[in-house]
Amino acid sequence: MNLKRGQRGRAEIVVETFGKPAHSANPRAGINAVYAMAHLIREIAKLKAPVHPILGEGILELTDIKSSPYPGASVVPDYCRATYDRRLLVGETRESVLKPLLELIRNCKERDPKFDARVSFASGVERCYTGDEIRGERFFPGWVFDQDDAFVQTALAGLRSAVSIPRLLNIPSAPMAATTQARPASGPSASVHPEKTLRTPSTNTLRSIS
């Protein structure tokens, strides 16, 4: 049993491009939102990820892309939506995370006045075991405890009383469904997590909330 003292957060970022519908037999009469998205995705891929000495990279990864209308039989799509998974580091804010993406969109608009796009955080609704609903943006900050923090040392002392040689780890990881996780190579690990957890009856998993 090992103890982790930090964890990257997570944000779900939605990128949208807007075009003009037209018949695919006359595409020049419209603006293809998928082409606009393809260009923007290439530009986003050039962004350099921030790095934290303990948590590692603030990864930004494309996870899905959809266009409308779908199926687009003989229609130039006028809308496209891409979702990115962004791993958050300590100190990052909503504004600082979106800033480089907003700058890219602004630069694209300056080069092409017809280019139209926006970026935002996805929002969601979760139902907890009490039946209450929690609504909010999918933005969950990263966190790190100092290794000498009293909370960490108390947890470490508890592990030492239960197992032979626990280790204090700095390994970054994604937000987990629960506050413990398995490590096949060296035994299970427990995360010291400052956030609350709620159990959803539908999936019987624990979800972290700010």
PDB file of C-alpha atoms in Angstrom:
ATOM      1  CA  MET A   1       0.000   0.000   0.000  1.00  0.00           C
ATOM      2  CA  ASN A   2       1.533   3.295  -1.141  1.00  0.00           C
ATOM      3  CA  LEU A   3       0.396   6.885  -0.634  1.00  0.00           C
ATOM      4  CA  LYS A   4       0.045   9.508  -3.354  1.00  0.00           C
ATOM      5  CA  ARG A   5       0.112  13.143  -2.281  1.00  0.00           C
ATOM      6  CA  GLY A   6      -1.091  14.774  -5.474  1.00  0.00           C
ATOM      7  CA  GLN A   7      -3.282  14.321  -8.509  1.00  0.00           C
ATOM      8  CA  ARG A   8      -3.922  16.108 -11.758  1.00  0.00           C
ATOM      9  CA  GLY A   9      -7.377  17.575 -12.210  1.00  0.00           C
ATOM     10  CA  ARG A  10      -9.524  17.362 -15.299  1.00  0.00           C
ATOM     11  CA  ALA A  11     -11.453  19.699 -17.548  1.00  0.00           C
ATOM     12  CA  GLU A  12     -13.716  18.780 -20.435  1.00  0.00           C
ATOM     13  CA  ILE A  13     -13.322  21.412 -23.149  1.00  0.00           C
ATOM     14  CA  VAL A  14     -15.768  21.882 -26.005  1.00  0.00           C
ATOM     15  CA  VAL A  15     -14.587  23.479 -29.253  1.00  0.00           C
ATOM     16  CA  GLU A  16     -17.244  24.442 -31.801  1.00  0.00           C
ATOM     17  CA  THR A  17     -17.001  25.704 -35.380  1.00  0.00           C
ATOM     18  CA  PHE A  18     -19.829  27.230 -37.381  1.00  0.00           C
ATOM     19  CA  GLY A  19     -20.312  27.323 -41.134  1.00  0.00           C
ATOM     20  CA  LYS A  20     -23.016  27.733 -43.745  1.00  0.00           C
ATOM     21  CA  PRO A  21     -25.093  24.874 -45.130  1.00  0.00           C
ATOM     22  CA  ALA A  22     -25.205  24.179 -48.836  1.00  0.00           C
ATOM     23  CA  HIS A  23     -25.842  21.296 -51.198  1.00  0.00           C
ATOM     24  CA  SER A  24     -22.715  19.202 -51.619  1.00  0.00           C
ATOM     25  CA  ALA A  25     -23.095  19.546 -55.392  1.00  0.00           C
ATOM     26  CA  ASN A  26     -22.436  23.262 -54.922  1.00  0.00           C
ATOM     27  CA  PRO A  27     -20.082  23.409 -51.877  1.00  0.00           C
ATOM     28  CA  ARG A  28     -18.762  26.893 -52.688  1.00  0.00           C
ATOM     29  CA  ALA A  29     -22.160  28.282 -51.765  1.00  0.00           C
ATOM     30  CA  GLY A  30     -21.594  27.174 -48.178  1.00  0.00           C
ATOM     31  CA  ILE A  31     -18.898  27.087 -45.498  1.00  0.00           C
ATOM     32  CA  ASN A  32     -17.857  23.646 -44.325  1.00  0.00           C
ATOM     33  CA  ALA A  33     -17.629  23.652 -40.515  1.00  0.00           C
ATOM     34  CA  VAL A  34     -15.663  20.386 -40.533  1.00  0.00           C
ATOM     35  CA  TYR A  35     -12.882  21.917 -42.644  1.00  0.00           C
ATOM     36  CA  ALA A  36     -12.753  24.811 -40.192  1.00  0.00           C
ATOM     37  CA  MET A  37     -12.519  22.364 -37.296  1.00  0.00           C
ATOM     38  CA  ALA A  38      -9.799  20.349 -39.020  1.00  0.00           C
ATOM     39  CA  HIS A  39      -7.717  23.496 -39.358  1.00  0.00           C
ATOM     40  CA  LEU A  40      -8.300  24.455 -35.731  1.00  0.00           C
ATOM     41  CA  ILE A  41      -7.409  20.953 -34.503  1.00  0.00           C
ATOM     42  CA  ARG A  42      -4.074  21.148 -36.314  1.00  0.00           C
ATOM     43  CA  GLU A  43      -3.355  24.485 -34.640  1.00  0.00           C
ATOM     44  CA  ILE A  44      -4.360  23.172 -31.198  1.00  0.00           C
ATOM     45  CA  ALA A  45      -2.000  20.220 -31.656  1.00  0.00           C
ATOM     46  CA  LYS A  46       0.908  22.697 -31.836  1.00  0.00           C
ATOM     47  CA  LEU A  47       0.234  24.092 -28.357  1.00  0.00           C
ATOM     48  CA  LYS A  48       2.875  23.266 -25.772  1.00  0.00           C
ATOM     49  CA  ALA A  49       1.541  21.626 -22.631  1.00  0.00           C
ATOM     50  CA  PRO A  50       2.386  23.241 -19.272  1.00  0.00           C
ATOM     51  CA  VAL A  51       4.470  21.123 -16.888  1.00  0.00           C
ATOM     52  CA  HIS A  52       4.384  20.735 -13.107  1.00  0.00           C
ATOM     53  CA  PRO A  53       7.426  19.302 -11.277  1.00  0.00           C
ATOM     54  CA  ILE A  54       5.310  16.713  -9.449  1.00  0.00           C
ATOM     55  CA  LEU A  55       2.170  16.251 -11.533  1.00  0.00           C
ATOM     56  CA  GLY A  56       3.807  16.259 -14.951  1.00  0.00           C
ATOM     57  CA  GLU A  57       2.157  17.541 -18.150  1.00  0.00           C
ATOM     58  CA  GLY A  58      -1.148  19.362 -18.425  1.00  0.00           C
ATOM     59  CA  ILE A  59      -2.204  17.106 -21.292  1.00  0.00           C
ATOM     60  CA  LEU A  60      -4.737  18.305 -23.892  1.00  0.00           C
ATOM     61  CA  GLU A  61      -6.147  15.420 -25.943  1.00  0.00           C
ATOM     62  CA  LEU A  62      -8.894  15.278 -28.560  1.00  0.00           C
ATOM     63  CA  THR A  63     -11.457  12.650 -27.539  1.00  0.00           C
ATOM     64  CA  ASP A  64     -14.371  13.019 -29.967  1.00  0.00           C
ATOM     65  CA  ILE A  65     -15.672  15.023 -32.916  1.00  0.00           C
ATOM     66  CA  LYS A  66     -19.186  15.350 -34.351  1.00  0.00           C
ATOM     67  CA  SER A  67     -20.731  17.307 -37.202  1.00  0.00           C
ATOM     68  CA  SER A  68     -24.242  18.408 -38.067  1.00  0.00           C
ATOM     69  CA  PRO A  69     -26.391  17.560 -39.869  1.00  0.00           C
ATOM     70  CA  TYR A  70     -25.673  13.872 -39.366  1.00  0.00           C
ATOM     71  CA  PRO A  71     -25.947  11.868 -41.460  1.00  0.00           C
ATOM     72  CA  GLY A  72     -25.112  14.657 -43.847  1.00  0.00           C
ATOM     73  CA  ALA A  73     -26.472  13.199 -47.062  1.00  0.00           C
ATOM     74  CA  SER A  74     -25.512  15.707 -49.769  1.00  0.00           C
ATOM     75  CA  VAL A  75     -25.286  18.571 -47.255  1.00  0.00           C
ATOM     76  CA  VAL A  76     -22.260  20.705 -46.391  1.00  0.00           C
ATOM     77  CA  PRO A  77     -22.110  20.597 -42.561  1.00  0.00           C
ATOM     78  CA  ASP A  78     -22.710  23.940 -40.895  1.00  0.00           C
ATOM     79  CA  TYR A  79     -21.691  22.850 -37.391  1.00  0.00           C
ATOM     80  CA  CYS A  80     -18.890  20.821 -35.854  1.00  0.00           C
ATOM     81  CA  ARG A  81     -18.115  20.059 -32.215  1.00  0.00           C
ATOM     82  CA  ALA A  82     -14.923  18.578 -30.792  1.00  0.00           C
ATOM     83  CA  THR A  83     -14.300  17.557 -27.195  1.00  0.00           C
ATOM     84  CA  TYR A  84     -10.902  17.723 -25.514  1.00  0.00           C
ATOM     85  CA  ASP A  85      -9.741  16.123 -22.297  1.00  0.00           C
ATOM     86  CA  ARG A  86      -7.450  18.536 -20.427  1.00  0.00           C
ATOM     87  CA  ARG A  87      -5.468  17.367 -17.399  1.00  0.00           C
ATOM     88  CA  LEU A  88      -5.131  20.232 -14.936  1.00  0.00           C
ATOM     89  CA  LEU A  89      -2.136  21.252 -12.847  1.00  0.00           C
ATOM     90  CA  VAL A  90      -2.007  23.050  -9.528  1.00  0.00           C
ATOM     91  CA  GLY A  91      -2.757  26.765  -9.870  1.00  0.00           C
ATOM     92  CA  GLU A  92      -4.473  26.581 -13.253  1.00  0.00           C
ATOM     93  CA  THR A  93      -7.748  28.485 -13.570  1.00  0.00           C
ATOM     94  CA  ARG A  94     -10.638  28.400 -16.010  1.00  0.00           C
ATOM     95  CA  GLU A  95      -9.299  31.578 -17.595  1.00  0.00           C
ATOM     96  CA  SER A  96      -5.706  30.363 -17.932  1.00  0.00           C
ATOM     97  CA  VAL A  97      -6.786  27.051 -19.464  1.00  0.00           C
ATOM     98  CA  LEU A  98      -9.000  28.644 -22.135  1.00  0.00           C
ATOM     99  CA  LYS A  99      -6.659  31.551 -22.906  1.00  0.00           C
ATOM    100  CA  PRO A 100      -4.397  29.809 -25.491  1.00  0.00           C
ATOM    101  CA  LEU A 101      -7.438  28.363 -27.267  1.00  0.00           C
ATOM    102  CA  LEU A 102      -9.160  31.735 -27.415  1.00  0.00           C
ATOM    103  CA  GLU A 103      -5.986  33.250 -28.850  1.00  0.00           C
ATOM    104  CA  LEU A 104      -5.870  30.579 -31.552  1.00  0.00           C
ATOM    105  CA  ILE A 105      -9.471  31.289 -32.525  1.00  0.00           C
ATOM    106  CA  ARG A 106      -8.801  35.020 -32.630  1.00  0.00           C
ATOM    107  CA  ASN A 107      -5.759  34.469 -34.880  1.00  0.00           C
ATOM    108  CA  CYS A 108      -7.801  32.254 -37.212  1.00  0.00           C
ATOM    109  CA  LYS A 109     -10.491  34.928 -37.481  1.00  0.00           C
ATOM    110  CA  GLU A 110      -7.886  37.568 -38.300  1.00  0.00           C
ATOM    111  CA  ARG A 111      -6.593  35.433 -41.180  1.00  0.00           C
ATOM    112  CA  ASP A 112     -10.057  34.448 -42.381  1.00  0.00           C
ATOM    113  CA  PRO A 113     -13.003  36.741 -41.527  1.00  0.00           C
ATOM    114  CA  LYS A 114     -15.425  33.907 -42.351  1.00  0.00           C
ATOM    115  CA  PHE A 115     -13.914  31.649 -39.707  1.00  0.00           C
ATOM    116  CA  ASP A 116     -16.302  31.270 -36.768  1.00  0.00           C
ATOM    117  CA  ALA A 117     -15.570  29.258 -33.635  1.00  0.00           C
ATOM    118  CA  ARG A 118     -15.899  29.282 -29.870  1.00  0.00           C
ATOM    119  CA  VAL A 119     -14.539  27.340 -26.916  1.00  0.00           C
ATOM    120  CA  SER A 120     -16.050  26.588 -23.509  1.00  0.00           C
ATOM    121  CA  PHE A 121     -16.171  24.014 -20.749  1.00  0.00           C
ATOM    122  CA  ALA A 122     -18.703  21.221 -20.931  1.00  0.00           C
ATOM    123  CA  SER A 123     -21.358  21.232 -18.247  1.00  0.00           C
ATOM    124  CA  GLY A 124     -22.970  18.269 -16.610  1.00  0.00           C
ATOM    125  CA  VAL A 125     -25.550  17.055 -14.118  1.00  0.00           C
ATOM    126  CA  GLU A 126     -24.817  14.349 -11.571  1.00  0.00           C
ATOM    127  CA  ARG A 127     -27.334  12.783  -9.199  1.00  0.00           C
ATOM    128  CA  CYS A 128     -25.978  11.768  -5.796  1.00  0.00           C
ATOM    129  CA  TYR A 129     -27.254   9.043  -3.513  1.00  0.00           C
ATOM    130  CA  THR A 130     -29.562  11.473  -1.683  1.00  0.00           C
ATOM    131  CA  GLY A 131     -31.366  12.240  -4.935  1.00  0.00           C
ATOM    132  CA  ASP A 132     -29.991  15.773  -5.113  1.00  0.00           C
ATOM    133  CA  GLU A 133     -28.584  16.976  -8.421  1.00  0.00           C
ATOM    134  CA  ILE A 134     -25.263  18.725  -8.784  1.00  0.00           C
ATOM    135  CA  ARG A 135     -24.864  20.958 -11.831  1.00  0.00           C
ATOM    136  CA  GLY A 136     -21.722  22.647 -12.978  1.00  0.00           C
ATOM    137  CA  GLU A 137     -18.870  22.943 -15.446  1.00  0.00           C
ATOM    138  CA  ARG A 138     -16.635  19.943 -15.891  1.00  0.00           C
ATOM    139  CA  PHE A 139     -13.620  21.625 -14.336  1.00  0.00           C
ATOM    140  CA  PHE A 140     -11.940  19.833 -11.445  1.00  0.00           C
ATOM    141  CA  PRO A 141      -8.637  21.430 -10.275  1.00  0.00           C
ATOM    142  CA  GLY A 142      -5.437  19.537  -9.609  1.00  0.00           C
ATOM    143  CA  TRP A 143      -3.998  19.371  -6.104  1.00  0.00           C
ATOM    144  CA  VAL A 144      -0.776  18.546  -4.282  1.00  0.00           C
ATOM    145  CA  PHE A 145      -0.040  18.242  -0.572  1.00  0.00           C
ATOM    146  CA  ASP A 146       3.417  19.099   0.735  1.00  0.00           C
ATOM    147  CA  GLN A 147       5.112  15.882   1.788  1.00  0.00           C
ATOM    148  CA  ASP A 148       5.570  17.300   5.304  1.00  0.00           C
ATOM    149  CA  ASP A 149       1.905  18.304   5.622  1.00  0.00           C
ATOM    150  CA  ALA A 150       0.356  16.987   8.850  1.00  0.00           C
ATOM    151  CA  PHE A 151      -2.472  15.323   6.916  1.00  0.00           C
ATOM    152  CA  VAL A 152      -0.020  13.425   4.703  1.00  0.00           C
ATOM    153  CA  GLN A 153       2.158  12.391   7.631  1.00  0.00           C
ATOM    154  CA  THR A 154      -0.855  11.192   9.612  1.00  0.00           C
ATOM    155  CA  ALA A 155      -2.053   9.099   6.666  1.00  0.00           C
ATOM    156  CA  LEU A 156       1.458   7.750   6.122  1.00  0.00           C
ATOM    157  CA  ALA A 157       1.763   6.800   9.790  1.00  0.00           C
ATOM    158  CA  GLY A 158      -1.536   4.957   9.540  1.00  0.00           C
ATOM    159  CA  LEU A 159      -0.292   3.003   6.536  1.00  0.00           C
ATOM    160  CA  ARG A 160       2.947   2.149   8.302  1.00  0.00           C
ATOM    161  CA  SER A 161       0.951   0.641  11.124  1.00  0.00           C
ATOM    162  CA  ALA A 162      -0.997  -1.492   8.657  1.00  0.00           C
ATOM    163  CA  VAL A 163       1.638  -2.539   6.118  1.00  0.00           C
ATOM    164  CA  SER A 164       5.366  -3.104   6.226  1.00  0.00           C
ATOM    165  CA  ILE A 165       6.980  -0.454   4.003  1.00  0.00           C
ATOM    166  CA  PRO A 166       4.580   2.096   2.449  1.00  0.00           C
ATOM    167  CA  ARG A 167       6.027   4.612   0.013  1.00  0.00           C
ATOM    168  CA  LEU A 168       5.056   8.266  -0.462  1.00  0.00           C
ATOM    169  CA  LEU A 169       4.585   8.726  -4.227  1.00  0.00           C
ATOM    170  CA  ASN A 170       4.553  11.761  -6.499  1.00  0.00           C
ATOM    171  CA  ILE A 171       3.224   9.874  -9.528  1.00  0.00           C
ATOM    172  CA  PRO A 172       0.605  11.919 -11.422  1.00  0.00           C
ATOM    173  CA  SER A 173      -2.656  10.285 -12.331  1.00  0.00           C
ATOM    174  CA  ALA A 174      -6.066  11.125 -13.704  1.00  0.00           C
ATOM    175  CA  PRO A 175      -8.921  11.788 -11.266  1.00  0.00           C
ATOM    176  CA  MET A 176      -9.990   8.331 -10.164  1.00  0.00           C
ATOM    177  CA  ALA A 177     -13.517   6.994  -9.754  1.00  0.00           C
ATOM    178  CA  ALA A 178     -12.616   6.258  -6.146  1.00  0.00           C
ATOM    179  CA  THR A 179      -9.979   7.396  -3.682  1.00  0.00           C
ATOM    180  CA  THR A 180      -8.043   4.131  -4.005  1.00  0.00           C
ATOM    181  CA  GLN A 181      -6.522   2.523  -7.064  1.00  0.00           C
ATOM    182  CA  ALA A 182      -4.666  -0.680  -7.902  1.00  0.00           C
ATOM    183  CA  ARG A 183      -0.992  -0.776  -8.819  1.00  0.00           C
ATOM    184  CA  PRO A 184      -0.273  -4.304 -10.078  1.00  0.00           C
ATOM    185  CA  ALA A 185       3.500  -3.798 -10.166  1.00  0.00           C
ATOM    186  CA  SER A 186       3.961  -2.761  -6.538  1.00  0.00           C
ATOM    187  CA  GLY A 187       0.658  -3.312  -4.750  1.00  0.00           C
ATOM    188  CA  PRO A 188      -2.344  -1.025  -4.256  1.00  0.00           C
ATOM    189  CA  SER A 189      -2.063   2.728  -3.717  1.00  0.00           C
ATOM    190  CA  ALA A 190      -4.236   5.109  -1.736  1.00  0.00           C
ATOM    191  CA  SER A 191      -4.729   8.719  -2.802  1.00  0.00           C
ATOM    192  CA  VAL A 192      -4.980  11.400  -0.123  1.00  0.00           C
ATOM    193  CA  HIS A 193      -7.884  13.336  -1.618  1.00  0.00           C
ATOM    194  CA  PRO A 194      -9.107  16.664  -0.179  1.00  0.00           C
ATOM    195  CA  GLU A 195     -12.360  16.638  -2.140  1.00  0.00           C
ATOM    196  CA  LYS A 196     -15.707  15.136  -1.228  1.00  0.00           C
ATOM    197  CA  THR A 197     -17.006  12.006  -2.920  1.00  0.00           C
ATOM    198  CA  LEU A 198     -20.539  11.122  -3.887  1.00  0.00           C
ATOM    199  CA  ARG A 199     -21.971   7.719  -4.789  1.00  0.00           C
ATOM    200  CA  THR A 200     -24.210   7.528  -7.839  1.00  0.00           C
ATOM    201  CA  PRO A 201     -26.746   4.707  -7.527  1.00  0.00           C
ATOM    202  CA  SER A 202     -26.909   4.062 -11.281  1.00  0.00           C
ATOM    203  CA  THR A 203     -23.244   3.178 -11.705  1.00  0.00           C
ATOM    204  CA  ASN A 204     -22.272   2.470  -8.083  1.00  0.00           C
ATOM    205  CA  THR A 205     -19.076   4.486  -8.534  1.00  0.00           C
ATOM    206  CA  LEU A 206     -17.649   7.353  -6.584  1.00  0.00           C
ATOM    207  CA  ARG A 207     -17.338  10.698  -8.314  1.00  0.00           C
ATOM    208  CA  SER A 208     -15.152  13.562  -7.097  1.00  0.00           C
ATOM    209  CA  ILE A 209     -16.624  17.024  -6.885  1.00  0.00           C
ATOM    210  CA  SER A 210     -15.093  20.348  -6.013  1.00  0.00           C
TER     211      SER A 210
END
